């Protein structure tokens, strides 16, 4: 994809599992063929930035040699499977879902009919371990639960664990067939309405869960499972899952430098299990890093990385903006960093300020207390809305934005929901 700083190449790495050696290969490729920067997306994909038409063929060869290249773009696109970040390592998980993920990806790629799915149509497989994917949306989700007869998956359509509609249950070995059946039903029925259903949530709303199950040739079942698993607010810093110690590291706005990944690869090999695990939470997990080592790393890494849920940079969401995106006219990352402290003053947790390069709002579609939308080098202010909503003030510079946020923080009644 063409962006403001060159071509962007998406790397869809199965299970988000990156052995330390692969991380070093990727950092080397990013330095040689790109501009040395990566983004970690909300779908756990690594995106290499700053490629050129000239450097792309050599990168393609390199990715093929690393086994990261699909046969064609349609196969890569349909292989949109998000998995529990600690798959196969987490002692609290109900099963090792790595074979399930591999089989599902293979089944999606091999069925050419599924290549017609919309590019963002995605699947999710949750092993019921930590960190939970309950808050992450997907078109078709499989969540492991225990039955008297072993482990099964609750199958849901369109949304996160609370909003998605229960469709059926299945055994681990049935996941691929059930996923294909629901995806084919989506393709068959998405145009039966006043307007095409763009994603599974819209079709599930239109048909209802029972009719959707029938359309897919499945028996409707609702296992009445409660989403009562402990949800860490964020998997950053040092934490444990059962007996597995984990160290979670975030980068401001999900932007990583090649040397960051190389450093994490060294840490993973020296102090952990030799793997980096990508998450949809803009964090990379290093399983096996003990709390003692994590405490030292926290001190060493705190400036460049986000290693604590208290980090004020977590109060601000920002898209790449200018110059990385051709649509941007403002340096969103720099502006967001300058606003982080005062943004945290609005509320002790969550994202309070969204700095968007334009009205497209790529970094965040949800309403935010304060949204600042770049336009002609300055910002428009939207309160309690999205980047696409009408602004209440226009043409703000950085000092004016800080003053607005301070005013809202001082007048707590004035903080929009
Ligand atoms: S919101 Fe606008 S400026 Fe920001 S990344 Fe998206 S298109 Fe680019």
Short mmCIF file of C-alpha atoms in Angstrom, two decimals, residues 282 315-319 350-356 359-371 385-388:
data_model
loop_
_atom_site.label_atom_id
_atom_site.label_comp_id
_atom_site.label_asym_id
_atom_site.label_seq_id
_atom_site.Cartn_x
_atom_site.Cartn_y
_atom_site.Cartn_z
CA UNK A 282 -0.27 -2.66 20.53
CA UNK A 315 -4.09 8.30 27.24
CA UNK A 316 -3.60 9.37 23.63
CA UNK A 317 -4.39 7.55 20.39
CA UNK A 318 -2.81 8.88 17.21
CA UNK A 319 -2.61 7.80 13.58
CA UNK A 350 -8.38 4.76 29.09
CA UNK A 351 -7.86 6.82 25.96
CA UNK A 352 -9.05 10.38 26.59
CA UNK A 353 -7.65 12.14 23.53
CA UNK A 354 -7.57 11.05 19.89
CA UNK A 355 -5.19 12.97 17.65
CA UNK A 356 -6.22 12.25 14.07
CA UNK A 359 -11.41 13.17 9.38
CA UNK A 360 -10.87 9.52 8.41
CA UNK A 361 -9.91 8.72 12.02
CA UNK A 362 -7.81 5.62 11.27
CA UNK A 363 -6.43 5.28 14.81
CA UNK A 364 -9.80 5.10 16.51
CA UNK A 365 -13.37 4.70 15.36
CA UNK A 366 -14.94 4.91 18.83
CA UNK A 367 -16.12 8.17 20.37
CA UNK A 368 -13.45 9.82 22.49
CA UNK A 369 -13.76 12.56 25.11
CA UNK A 370 -11.57 14.84 22.99
CA UNK A 371 -10.76 14.34 19.31
CA UNK A 385 -17.35 12.29 19.23
CA UNK A 386 -15.29 10.86 16.39
CA UNK A 387 -12.96 12.41 13.84
CA UNK A 388 -15.84 12.55 11.36
#
